Coordinates of C-alpha atoms in Angstrom, one line a residue:
X1 CA -0.1 0.0 0.0
X2 CA 1.4 3.4 -1.1
X3 CA 0.6 6.1 1.6
X4 CA 2.3 8.7 -0.5
X5 CA 0.0 11.3 -1.9
X6 CA -0.2 11.3 -5.8
X7 CA 0.6 15.0 -5.8
X8 CA 2.4 17.3 -3.4
X9 CA 0.4 18.6 -0.7
X10 CA -1.7 21.5 -1.5
X11 CA -1.2 21.1 -5.3
X12 CA -4.0 20.1 -7.7
X13 CA -3.9 16.6 -9.1
X14 CA -3.8 17.7 -12.7
X15 CA -0.4 19.5 -12.0
X16 CA 1.3 16.1 -11.7
X17 CA 0.0 15.0 -15.1
X18 CA 1.6 18.3 -16.6
X19 CA 4.9 17.6 -15.3
X20 CA 4.8 14.0 -16.4
X21 CA 4.0 15.5 -20.0
X22 CA 6.7 18.0 -19.8
X23 CA 9.4 15.5 -18.8
X24 CA 8.2 13.1 -21.5
X25 CA 8.4 15.8 -24.1
X26 CA 11.7 16.7 -23.0
X27 CA 13.2 13.3 -23.2
X28 CA 11.8 13.0 -26.7
X29 CA 13.6 16.2 -27.7
X30 CA 16.7 15.1 -26.0
X31 CA 16.6 11.7 -27.9
X32 CA 16.1 13.8 -31.3
X33 CA 18.9 16.2 -30.6
X34 CA 21.2 13.2 -29.8
X35 CA 20.3 11.7 -32.9
X36 CA 20.9 14.7 -34.9
X37 CA 24.4 15.1 -33.3
X38 CA 25.3 11.4 -34.0
X39 CA 24.1 12.0 -37.6
X40 CA 26.1 15.1 -37.9
X41 CA 29.1 13.7 -36.2
X42 CA 29.0 10.5 -38.5
X43 CA 28.8 12.6 -41.5
X44 CA 31.7 14.6 -40.7
X45 CA 33.8 11.6 -39.9
X46 CA 32.8 10.2 -43.4
X47 CA 33.6 13.6 -45.1
X48 CA 37.2 13.6 -43.4
X49 CA 37.9 10.2 -44.4
X50 CA 36.6 10.4 -47.9
X51 CA 39.0 11.4 -50.8
X52 CA 38.4 14.8 -52.2
X53 CA 37.0 14.7 -55.8
X54 CA 39.4 16.0 -58.5
X55 CA 39.1 19.5 -59.2
X56 CA 38.0 20.5 -62.6
X57 CA 40.7 21.8 -65.1
X58 CA 41.5 25.6 -64.3
X59 CA 41.7 27.8 -67.4
X60 CA 43.7 30.9 -66.5
X61 CA 42.5 34.0 -68.0
X62 CA 44.9 36.5 -69.0
X63 CA 43.9 40.1 -70.1
X64 CA 46.6 42.3 -71.7
X65 CA 47.0 45.6 -70.2
X66 CA 45.5 48.7 -71.7
X67 CA 47.6 51.4 -73.3
X68 CA 47.2 54.8 -71.8
X69 CA 45.3 57.5 -73.7
X70 CA 47.7 60.0 -75.2
X71 CA 47.8 62.1 -78.5
X72 CA 48.0 59.8 -81.5
X73 CA 50.0 60.6 -84.5
X74 CA 48.5 59.6 -87.9
X75 CA 49.7 56.2 -88.8
X76 CA 50.6 56.2 -92.6
X77 CA 49.3 53.7 -95.0
X78 CA 52.0 51.3 -96.2
X79 CA 50.7 47.9 -96.7
X80 CA 52.4 44.6 -97.2
X81 CA 51.3 42.0 -99.6
X82 CA 51.7 38.2 -99.3
X83 CA 53.5 37.2 -102.5
X84 CA 54.9 33.9 -101.4
X85 CA 53.2 31.6 -104.2
X86 CA 53.5 34.3 -106.7
X87 CA 57.3 34.8 -105.9
X88 CA 57.9 31.0 -106.4
X89 CA 58.6 30.1 -102.7
X90 CA 57.4 26.6 -102.3
X91 CA 59.4 25.6 -99.0
X92 CA 57.8 24.2 -96.2
X93 CA 59.7 23.6 -92.9
X94 CA 59.9 20.2 -91.3
X95 CA 60.4 19.9 -87.6
X96 CA 60.0 16.0 -87.6
X97 CA 57.2 16.1 -85.1
X98 CA 55.4 12.5 -84.8
X99 CA 53.7 12.9 -81.6
X100 CA 56.5 12.3 -78.8
X101 CA 56.7 16.1 -78.3
X102 CA 60.4 16.5 -78.3
X103 CA 61.3 20.1 -77.4
X104 CA 63.5 21.0 -80.4
X105 CA 60.3 20.5 -82.7
X106 CA 58.9 23.8 -81.4
X107 CA 62.0 26.0 -81.9
X108 CA 63.5 25.8 -85.2
X109 CA 62.9 28.0 -88.5
X110 CA 65.8 30.3 -89.1
X111 CA 66.2 32.3 -92.4
X112 CA 68.6 34.5 -94.2
X113 CA 68.6 37.2 -96.9
X114 CA 71.9 37.5 -98.5
X115 CA 73.4 38.0 -101.9
X116 CA 75.2 34.6 -102.4
X117 CA 76.3 35.4 -106.0
X118 CA 77.1 39.1 -105.7
X119 CA 74.4 40.1 -108.5
X120 CA 73.2 42.9 -106.4
X121 CA 69.9 40.9 -105.5
X122 CA 69.0 39.5 -102.1
X123 CA 68.6 35.8 -102.2
X124 CA 66.8 33.6 -99.7
X125 CA 68.1 30.7 -97.5
X126 CA 65.7 28.9 -95.4
X127 CA 66.9 26.7 -92.6
X128 CA 65.1 23.3 -92.1
X129 CA 65.1 20.4 -89.6
X130 CA 64.5 16.7 -90.5
X131 CA 62.8 13.7 -89.4
X132 CA 64.3 12.1 -86.3
X133 CA 66.7 9.3 -87.0
X134 CA 64.6 6.9 -85.1
X135 CA 61.4 7.8 -86.9
X136 CA 62.0 8.5 -90.5
X137 CA 59.5 8.7 -93.3
X138 CA 59.8 6.1 -95.8
X139 CA 57.6 7.7 -98.5
X140 CA 59.5 11.2 -99.0
X141 CA 63.0 12.3 -99.7
X142 CA 64.9 13.7 -96.7
X143 CA 64.2 17.3 -96.1
X144 CA 67.1 19.8 -96.8
X145 CA 67.9 23.5 -96.5
X146 CA 66.5 25.5 -99.4
X147 CA 68.3 28.0 -101.3
X148 CA 66.4 30.6 -103.7
X149 CA 67.9 32.7 -106.3
X150 CA 66.3 36.3 -106.8
X151 CA 66.0 37.8 -110.2
X152 CA 66.1 41.2 -108.9
X153 CA 62.2 41.8 -109.3
X154 CA 61.1 39.8 -106.2
X155 CA 60.8 36.3 -108.2
X156 CA 62.8 33.5 -106.8
X157 CA 64.1 30.3 -108.3
X158 CA 64.7 27.1 -106.1
X159 CA 68.6 26.4 -106.7
X160 CA 69.0 24.1 -103.8
X161 CA 69.7 21.0 -105.9
X162 CA 73.5 20.8 -106.4
X163 CA 74.4 23.9 -104.5
X164 CA 76.0 21.9 -101.6
X165 CA 73.4 23.3 -99.2
X166 CA 71.2 20.5 -100.2
X167 CA 71.9 18.6 -96.9
X168 CA 69.9 17.2 -94.3
X169 CA 70.3 17.6 -90.7
X170 CA 68.1 19.0 -87.7
X171 CA 69.1 22.7 -88.7
X172 CA 68.1 25.8 -86.5
X173 CA 69.6 29.0 -87.4
X174 CA 72.1 30.8 -89.7
X175 CA 74.7 33.3 -89.8
X176 CA 76.3 34.7 -92.9
X177 CA 79.7 36.4 -93.2
X178 CA 82.7 36.5 -95.5
X179 CA 85.2 34.7 -92.9
X180 CA 88.0 34.6 -95.5
X181 CA 87.5 38.1 -97.1
X182 CA 87.3 36.6 -100.6
X183 CA 84.2 38.6 -101.4
X184 CA 81.6 35.6 -101.3
X185 CA 79.4 35.3 -98.0
X186 CA 79.8 32.1 -96.3
X187 CA 77.0 30.3 -94.5
X188 CA 77.0 29.0 -91.0
X189 CA 74.1 26.7 -89.9
X190 CA 73.4 25.7 -86.2
X191 CA 71.7 22.4 -85.3
X192 CA 70.9 19.9 -82.8
X193 CA 73.8 17.4 -82.7
X194 CA 76.6 19.8 -84.0
X195 CA 76.8 22.9 -86.4
X196 CA 78.1 23.3 -89.9
X197 CA 80.0 25.7 -91.9
X198 CA 79.8 25.9 -95.6
X199 CA 82.3 27.7 -97.8
X200 CA 81.1 29.8 -100.8
X201 CA 82.8 28.7 -103.9
X202 CA 81.3 31.1 -106.2
X203 CA 78.8 30.1 -109.2
X204 CA 76.2 29.0 -106.6
X205 CA 78.2 26.3 -105.2
X206 CA 79.2 25.6 -101.5
X207 CA 81.1 23.0 -99.9
X208 CA 81.2 22.1 -96.1
X209 CA 84.4 22.9 -94.3
X210 CA 83.3 22.3 -90.7
X211 CA 86.0 19.8 -89.6
X212 CA 88.9 21.7 -91.3
X213 CA 87.6 25.0 -89.6
X214 CA 87.0 23.6 -86.3
X215 CA 83.5 25.2 -85.5
X216 CA 81.5 22.1 -85.4
X217 CA 81.0 22.0 -81.6
X218 CA 80.1 18.8 -79.9
X219 CA 77.5 16.4 -81.0
X220 CA 75.6 16.9 -77.8
X221 CA 75.2 20.5 -78.6
X222 CA 72.0 22.1 -79.5
X223 CA 73.0 25.2 -81.5
X224 CA 70.5 28.3 -81.7
X225 CA 71.7 31.8 -82.5
X226 CA 75.0 32.5 -84.3
X227 CA 76.8 35.8 -85.3
X228 CA 79.9 36.7 -87.4
X229 CA 81.6 39.6 -86.0
X230 CA 85.1 41.0 -85.4
X231 CA 85.8 41.1 -81.8
X232 CA 89.5 41.8 -81.8
X233 CA 89.5 44.3 -84.9
X234 CA 92.2 42.4 -86.7
X235 CA 89.8 42.6 -89.9
X236 CA 88.8 38.9 -89.8
X237 CA 85.3 37.8 -88.9
X238 CA 85.3 35.8 -85.6
X239 CA 82.2 33.6 -84.8
X240 CA 79.8 33.5 -81.8
X241 CA 77.5 30.4 -81.4
X242 CA 74.7 30.2 -78.8
X243 CA 73.7 26.9 -77.3
X244 CA 70.2 26.5 -75.9
X245 CA 70.1 23.8 -73.3
X246 CA 71.5 20.3 -72.3
X247 CA 69.1 18.1 -74.4
X248 CA 68.6 14.6 -75.4
X249 CA 65.6 12.4 -76.1
X250 CA 66.2 10.7 -72.9
X251 CA 66.4 13.8 -70.8
X252 CA 63.2 15.0 -72.4
X253 CA 61.3 11.8 -71.6
X254 CA 62.5 12.2 -68.0
X255 CA 61.2 15.6 -67.7
X256 CA 57.9 14.1 -69.0
X257 CA 56.0 17.6 -69.2
X258 CA 52.4 17.4 -69.3
X259 CA 50.1 20.4 -70.2
X260 CA 47.1 19.6 -68.0
X261 CA 48.5 16.9 -65.7
X262 CA 47.6 14.1 -68.4
X263 CA 48.5 15.1 -71.9
X264 CA 52.2 15.0 -73.1
X265 CA 53.4 18.4 -73.9
X266 CA 56.7 20.4 -74.8
X267 CA 58.9 20.6 -71.7
X268 CA 59.7 24.1 -70.2
X269 CA 63.3 25.2 -70.4
X270 CA 63.5 25.6 -66.6
X271 CA 63.3 21.9 -66.4
X272 CA 66.6 21.6 -68.4
X273 CA 70.4 22.4 -67.6
X274 CA 71.7 25.4 -69.3
X275 CA 74.7 25.3 -72.0
X276 CA 77.7 27.3 -72.5
X277 CA 78.1 29.5 -75.8
X278 CA 81.1 29.2 -78.0
X279 CA 83.5 31.7 -79.3
X280 CA 85.5 31.0 -82.1
X281 CA 88.6 33.1 -83.1
X282 CA 89.4 33.6 -86.7
X283 CA 92.9 32.4 -87.3
X284 CA 92.9 33.7 -90.9
X285 CA 94.0 30.4 -92.7
X286 CA 90.4 28.8 -92.8
X287 CA 90.6 27.6 -89.2
X288 CA 89.1 28.9 -86.0
X289 CA 90.5 28.5 -82.7
X290 CA 87.7 27.7 -79.7
X291 CA 88.4 30.7 -77.0
X292 CA 85.0 30.0 -75.3
X293 CA 86.8 29.3 -71.9
X294 CA 89.6 31.9 -71.8
X295 CA 87.3 34.6 -73.2
X296 CA 84.8 34.8 -70.3
X297 CA 81.9 33.9 -72.0
X298 CA 81.2 30.6 -69.9
X299 CA 79.4 32.1 -67.1
X300 CA 78.2 29.6 -64.5
X301 CA 75.3 29.7 -62.2
X302 CA 77.1 30.8 -58.7
X303 CA 74.7 28.4 -56.8
X304 CA 74.8 25.4 -58.6
X305 CA 78.0 25.6 -60.9
X306 CA 76.2 24.8 -63.8
X307 CA 76.1 26.8 -67.1
X308 CA 74.1 29.9 -66.7
X309 CA 73.0 30.5 -70.1
X310 CA 70.0 29.2 -72.3
X311 CA 70.7 31.2 -75.4
X312 CA 68.2 31.8 -78.1
X313 CA 69.3 35.2 -79.3
X314 CA 72.5 37.4 -79.6
X315 CA 73.3 41.0 -80.7
X316 CA 76.8 41.9 -81.4
X317 CA 77.2 46.0 -80.9
X318 CA 79.5 48.5 -79.5
X319 CA 77.6 49.5 -76.4
X320 CA 79.9 51.9 -75.2
X321 CA 81.3 53.5 -78.3
X322 CA 84.8 52.6 -77.7
X323 CA 85.2 50.9 -81.0
X324 CA 85.1 47.4 -79.8
X325 CA 82.2 45.0 -80.3
X326 CA 80.4 43.7 -77.3
X327 CA 77.7 41.0 -77.0
X328 CA 74.0 41.2 -75.8
X329 CA 72.7 37.8 -75.1
X330 CA 68.9 36.8 -75.0
X331 CA 68.2 34.0 -72.6
X332 CA 65.3 31.8 -71.9
X333 CA 63.9 32.0 -68.4
X334 CA 67.3 32.9 -66.8
X335 CA 69.1 36.3 -66.7
X336 CA 70.2 37.9 -70.1
X337 CA 73.8 38.5 -70.3
X338 CA 76.0 41.5 -71.5
X339 CA 79.4 41.0 -72.4
X340 CA 81.6 44.1 -72.5
X341 CA 84.8 43.8 -74.7
X342 CA 88.0 44.3 -72.4
X343 CA 90.2 44.7 -75.6
X344 CA 92.4 41.9 -74.7
X345 CA 90.4 38.9 -76.2
X346 CA 88.2 38.6 -73.0
X347 CA 84.6 40.0 -71.9
X348 CA 83.2 41.1 -68.7
X349 CA 79.7 40.0 -68.1
X350 CA 77.7 43.0 -66.6
X351 CA 74.1 41.9 -67.4
X352 CA 72.7 42.6 -63.9
X353 CA 74.7 45.9 -63.4
X354 CA 73.5 47.1 -66.8
X355 CA 69.7 46.5 -66.1
X356 CA 69.3 44.3 -69.1
X357 CA 69.4 40.8 -67.2
X358 CA 66.0 41.3 -65.8
X359 CA 62.6 43.0 -66.1
X360 CA 61.7 46.0 -64.0
X361 CA 60.6 44.0 -61.2
X362 CA 64.0 41.9 -61.1
X363 CA 62.4 38.8 -62.7
X364 CA 63.7 36.6 -65.6
X365 CA 61.7 36.3 -68.7
X366 CA 61.3 34.0 -71.5
X367 CA 63.8 36.0 -74.1
X368 CA 63.8 34.8 -77.8
X369 CA 64.7 37.3 -80.7
X370 CA 66.7 40.4 -80.2
X371 CA 68.1 43.6 -82.0
X372 CA 69.7 46.8 -81.2
X373 CA 69.5 50.1 -82.7
X374 CA 69.6 53.9 -81.9
X375 CA 66.0 54.0 -82.9
X376 CA 65.1 57.6 -81.5
X377 CA 67.8 59.2 -83.6
X378 CA 69.3 60.7 -80.2
X379 CA 72.5 58.7 -80.0
X380 CA 71.1 56.4 -77.2
X381 CA 71.2 52.6 -77.9
X382 CA 68.0 50.6 -77.5
X383 CA 67.9 46.7 -77.1
X384 CA 64.5 45.2 -77.9
X385 CA 63.9 41.6 -77.0
X386 CA 61.0 39.4 -77.8
X387 CA 59.7 37.7 -74.6
X388 CA 57.2 34.8 -73.9
X389 CA 53.4 35.0 -74.0
X390 CA 51.9 37.2 -71.1
X391 CA 55.3 39.0 -71.0
X392 CA 55.9 42.4 -72.7
X393 CA 58.4 42.9 -75.4
X394 CA 61.4 44.4 -73.7
X395 CA 62.9 47.7 -74.7
X396 CA 66.1 48.6 -72.7
X397 CA 67.1 52.1 -73.4
X398 CA 70.6 53.7 -72.6
X399 CA 70.5 56.1 -69.8
X400 CA 72.9 58.6 -68.4
X401 CA 75.7 56.1 -68.7
X402 CA 76.5 54.0 -71.6
X403 CA 76.2 50.6 -69.8
X404 CA 73.2 51.8 -67.8
X405 CA 69.8 50.6 -69.3
X406 CA 66.2 51.0 -68.3
X407 CA 63.0 49.0 -69.7
X408 CA 61.0 51.7 -71.3
X409 CA 58.7 49.4 -73.2
X410 CA 55.7 50.9 -71.7
X411 CA 56.3 54.4 -71.9
X412 CA 57.6 54.1 -75.4
X413 CA 54.4 52.3 -76.5
X414 CA 55.3 48.8 -76.9
X415 CA 54.8 47.2 -73.7
X416 CA 50.9 46.7 -73.4
X417 CA 50.3 45.9 -77.0
X418 CA 52.8 43.3 -77.0
X419 CA 52.1 41.4 -73.9
X420 CA 49.7 38.7 -74.8
X421 CA 51.6 37.3 -77.7
X422 CA 54.6 34.8 -77.7
X423 CA 57.3 36.9 -79.6
X424 CA 60.2 35.1 -81.5
X425 CA 61.6 37.0 -84.4
X426 CA 62.2 40.6 -83.9
X427 CA 63.9 43.7 -85.6
X428 CA 64.1 47.3 -86.2
X429 CA 63.7 48.6 -89.6
X430 CA 62.2 51.6 -91.4
X431 CA 59.3 50.3 -93.2
X432 CA 57.9 53.6 -94.5
X433 CA 61.4 55.4 -95.1
X434 CA 60.6 58.4 -92.8
X435 CA 63.9 58.2 -91.2
X436 CA 62.7 56.6 -88.1
X437 CA 63.2 52.9 -87.1
X438 CA 60.0 51.0 -86.6
X439 CA 59.9 47.4 -84.9
X440 CA 58.3 44.1 -86.1
X441 CA 57.8 40.7 -84.2
X442 CA 56.9 37.2 -85.5
X443 CA 54.7 35.7 -83.1
X444 CA 53.4 32.0 -82.5
X445 CA 53.1 29.7 -79.5
X446 CA 55.1 26.5 -78.6
X447 CA 52.2 24.3 -77.8
X448 CA 49.4 23.5 -80.3
X449 CA 46.9 22.8 -77.6
X450 CA 47.7 25.8 -75.4
X451 CA 44.1 27.0 -75.7
X452 CA 43.2 24.0 -73.4
X453 CA 44.6 25.9 -70.4
X454 CA 44.8 29.3 -71.5
X455 CA 41.7 30.7 -73.4
X456 CA 43.4 33.8 -74.3
X457 CA 46.2 32.1 -76.2
X458 CA 46.4 30.4 -79.7
X459 CA 49.0 28.3 -81.4
X460 CA 49.0 30.5 -84.7
X461 CA 49.3 34.2 -83.9
X462 CA 49.5 37.3 -86.0
X463 CA 52.7 39.5 -86.3
X464 CA 53.1 42.9 -84.7
X465 CA 54.2 46.0 -86.2
X466 CA 54.8 49.1 -84.4
X467 CA 55.2 52.4 -86.2
X468 CA 57.9 54.9 -84.7
X469 CA 56.1 58.3 -84.4
X470 CA 59.0 60.0 -82.9
X471 CA 58.4 63.2 -81.2
X472 CA 54.9 63.4 -82.7
X473 CA 53.5 61.1 -80.0
X474 CA 53.6 60.8 -76.1
X475 CA 55.3 57.6 -76.7
X476 CA 57.5 56.6 -79.6
X477 CA 55.8 53.6 -81.0
X478 CA 52.3 53.1 -82.0
X479 CA 50.8 49.6 -82.7
X480 CA 49.9 49.5 -86.5
X481 CA 46.4 48.1 -87.3
X482 CA 45.6 46.1 -90.5
X483 CA 43.8 48.8 -92.3
X484 CA 47.2 50.7 -92.3
X485 CA 49.5 47.9 -93.1
X486 CA 47.2 45.3 -94.7
X487 CA 45.8 42.1 -93.5
X488 CA 48.4 39.8 -95.0
X489 CA 51.0 40.9 -92.5
X490 CA 48.7 39.9 -89.7
X491 CA 47.8 36.4 -91.0
X492 CA 48.1 34.2 -87.8
X493 CA 51.1 31.8 -88.3
X494 CA 53.2 29.8 -85.8
X495 CA 55.8 32.5 -86.4
X496 CA 59.8 31.9 -85.6
X497 CA 62.3 33.6 -87.8
X498 CA 61.9 37.1 -89.4
X499 CA 64.3 38.9 -91.8
X500 CA 64.1 41.9 -94.1
X501 CA 65.4 42.9 -97.5
X502 CA 64.7 45.1 -100.6
X503 CA 63.9 42.1 -102.7
X504 CA 62.7 44.2 -105.9
X505 CA 65.0 47.1 -106.0
X506 CA 62.2 49.8 -105.2
X507 CA 64.1 51.0 -102.1
X508 CA 61.7 50.1 -99.4
X509 CA 62.1 46.8 -97.1
X510 CA 60.3 43.6 -97.7
X511 CA 59.8 41.0 -95.0
X512 CA 59.9 37.2 -94.7
X513 CA 58.6 35.3 -91.6
X514 CA 58.9 31.7 -90.9
X515 CA 56.8 29.2 -89.2
X516 CA 57.7 26.0 -87.5
X517 CA 56.4 23.1 -89.4
X518 CA 54.8 25.1 -92.0
X519 CA 55.5 27.5 -95.1
X520 CA 56.9 30.8 -94.6
X521 CA 55.2 34.1 -95.5
X522 CA 57.0 36.6 -97.9
X523 CA 55.6 40.1 -97.7
X524 CA 56.1 42.7 -100.4
X525 CA 56.3 46.2 -98.9
X526 CA 53.8 48.3 -101.2
X527 CA 54.2 51.5 -99.6
X528 CA 54.0 54.5 -101.8
X529 CA 54.6 57.6 -99.6
X530 CA 57.4 59.1 -102.0
X531 CA 60.0 59.2 -99.2
X532 CA 63.6 59.6 -100.4
X533 CA 66.3 56.9 -99.2
X534 CA 69.9 56.0 -99.4
X535 CA 71.2 52.4 -99.6
X536 CA 74.8 51.8 -98.9
X537 CA 76.8 48.6 -99.2
X538 CA 80.1 49.0 -97.4
X539 CA 83.3 47.1 -98.3
X540 CA 86.0 46.9 -95.8
X541 CA 89.7 46.8 -96.8
X542 CA 91.5 47.0 -93.5
X543 CA 88.2 46.3 -91.6
X544 CA 86.6 42.9 -92.4
X545 CA 85.3 42.9 -95.9
X546 CA 81.6 42.8 -95.0
X547 CA 82.1 46.0 -92.7
X548 CA 80.1 44.4 -90.2
X549 CA 80.1 46.5 -87.0
X550 CA 80.5 49.7 -88.9
X551 CA 78.4 52.7 -88.2
X552 CA 76.7 55.1 -90.7
X553 CA 76.1 58.6 -89.6
X554 CA 73.5 60.5 -91.7
X555 CA 72.9 64.2 -91.0
X556 CA 69.7 65.7 -92.1
X557 CA 69.0 69.3 -90.9
X558 CA 69.0 69.0 -87.1
X559 CA 68.6 65.3 -87.0
X560 CA 71.4 62.7 -86.9
X561 CA 70.4 59.1 -87.9
X562 CA 73.0 56.4 -86.9
X563 CA 72.7 52.9 -88.2
X564 CA 75.1 49.8 -87.6
X565 CA 76.0 47.3 -90.2
X566 CA 74.8 44.1 -88.7
X567 CA 72.9 41.2 -90.5
X568 CA 72.7 39.4 -87.3
X569 CA 69.3 40.3 -85.6
X570 CA 65.9 38.7 -84.9
X571 CA 65.6 35.0 -83.9
X572 CA 68.0 32.4 -85.6
X573 CA 67.9 34.6 -88.6
X574 CA 70.1 37.1 -90.8
X575 CA 68.8 40.3 -92.7
X576 CA 70.5 41.8 -95.9
X577 CA 73.9 43.3 -95.4
X578 CA 73.3 46.6 -97.1
X579 CA 71.9 49.4 -95.0
X580 CA 68.8 51.4 -96.4
X581 CA 68.3 54.7 -94.6
X582 CA 65.0 56.5 -95.2
X583 CA 65.1 60.2 -95.5
X584 CA 61.5 61.1 -95.4
X585 CA 60.7 64.3 -97.4
X586 CA 64.3 65.3 -97.5
X587 CA 65.7 65.1 -101.1
X588 CA 69.1 64.5 -100.0
X589 CA 71.3 64.1 -96.8
X590 CA 73.4 67.1 -95.7
X591 CA 76.4 64.7 -94.8
X592 CA 77.2 61.1 -94.6
X593 CA 79.9 59.6 -92.5
X594 CA 81.1 56.2 -92.0
X595 CA 83.1 54.9 -88.8
X596 CA 84.7 51.7 -89.8
X597 CA 85.6 48.9 -87.5
X598 CA 89.5 49.6 -88.2
X599 CA 88.9 53.2 -86.7
X600 CA 88.8 54.9 -90.1
X601 CA 86.5 57.7 -90.2
X602 CA 85.4 58.4 -93.8
X603 CA 83.1 61.1 -95.4
X604 CA 81.0 59.9 -98.3
X605 CA 81.0 62.3 -101.1
X606 CA 78.4 62.7 -103.9
X607 CA 75.9 60.4 -102.2
X608 CA 73.3 58.8 -104.4
X609 CA 69.9 59.1 -103.4
X610 CA 66.9 56.6 -104.3
X611 CA 69.6 54.0 -105.8
X612 CA 72.2 51.7 -104.2
X613 CA 75.6 52.8 -103.8
X614 CA 78.9 50.9 -102.9
X615 CA 81.4 52.4 -100.6
X616 CA 84.8 51.1 -100.2
X617 CA 86.9 51.8 -97.1
X618 CA 89.7 54.3 -97.6
X619 CA 92.2 55.5 -95.0
X620 CA 91.2 59.3 -94.5
X621 CA 91.7 59.7 -90.7
X622 CA 91.7 57.5 -87.7
X623 CA 89.7 58.5 -84.6
X624 CA 91.1 57.5 -81.2
X625 CA 89.4 55.0 -79.0
X626 CA 90.8 56.4 -75.7
X627 CA 88.4 58.3 -73.6
X628 CA 85.2 57.7 -75.7
X629 CA 82.2 57.9 -73.4
X630 CA 79.2 58.0 -75.6
X631 CA 78.4 56.7 -79.3
X632 CA 77.0 60.1 -80.2
X633 CA 80.3 61.7 -79.1
X634 CA 82.2 59.3 -81.3
X635 CA 80.3 60.2 -84.4
X636 CA 80.0 64.0 -83.8

């Protein structure tokens, strides 16, 4: 018997039932909360233990910077016309690609304009690669270099067969120079697996002299750019040869680069070791001595001790106006190098000190083609370098010291417009003959599937042309649109080499652009602005016969135009040796002087206008190299 009341004394009976209900309800809610907590905890554990789902491919969007608004000078109409087929050019570059994606397949395509038979007309030599020895085509003959003879009117005939240049190897670039001073230009071709020198025997015939000349390099070399120049002023052309990277099929396979983590792609140069360049001294008897080590050109990475250079371009130029040729070397993803001639057979590297090694933020860039010029007619040297996609074309300009440069690509009008494209061939030339040097680049990507990861990029890309407006504009250069230069110039190609020459004798400069694995683009300059010009072919006597390295000074009123004789420019390519100088509306120059590499300073009398002229070196007076501070003072 339970004597306890059902409810506390003094409370109604129904309150006890209420309490029971409340307690029951609380218990139920507690159970629900507990279950929810358990579910959440369990879910969290499962989420933590589960492998994350693969992220979707990321497509990086790049937008080129916008050029600042500034007063725009009126760009002249000077159109270029594609005459490749009409001119008789049928060459097609073979890179040997078959799907393995070996890095050299992306990099070839040199070209040269040169007058191999001395008939006064600029002929064409296309550098070819070939099938890989382990994967050769059986249904077609081996691909060779291609030599075309110019009839003087811009029409070319294929004369490769029997020329001695009808040879097959994995060619890359070319340098032209009369190394034995016999009056006939010789041909040096860089390649993967060793380089080749061909002596010009006359009558359209060449024969290989690589072994006896001693300039073949190693069979492990990957030669790229090359330049004939006289670094010791002895009147004989020496030879610089740039090497890209330490490469082999096996190394390429080990790198195993993939564009999206899955698809095999062409490797990036930062994954390969660098390579030393070569410098060969011309002994004057048909033989060269390799002076690479003692010259100071073999720069090592101070941290690793491996070669520092990954060279694609070279510009021989007298930077400080002391009469001795220096070298600016364009390197891919590592610092550019500047070698100052010490007058004793050695060079001192000052790339970082000069401001040319890096961009304005201290970063390296993917440097390809290179050219130098006093483009602003103020005596200051400019160094233009074509860089990788999403990197601006560099324009290093001489400052208050001849060895101090600053990248002024943005302020000079080139930077923003050039950023998006991948620039290879690059050169200064006066396409409208107004007396100011303009700039052209040949563009094209490395990877044919680049749009998979960068929507802003394409494999084939248009060339870019920048008109030099001089003091008419807030910045010096203005990007030229198709309505001013014609659509043919901007036809998208996988651009590599680029060169210029007057192929039809009308005074203006025509252009050839090459592409890897495809046909070239030969463009006739159809400008009709009625500007006058002079065209000088220099012949050295005490200097090297080609007069490579000579400076021409042209005075027109208050303006002084300085032009260097230098066929080596652009990417793996050579332009014509004669120098064309636009006079604009002036009917004749006030004065023309030549500063020869020998030190001879010569005034040119009775200058011919609007027709070619040959000037032979005579010993008039010799300038002193001592104490020279600026090129402009040398030529005053």
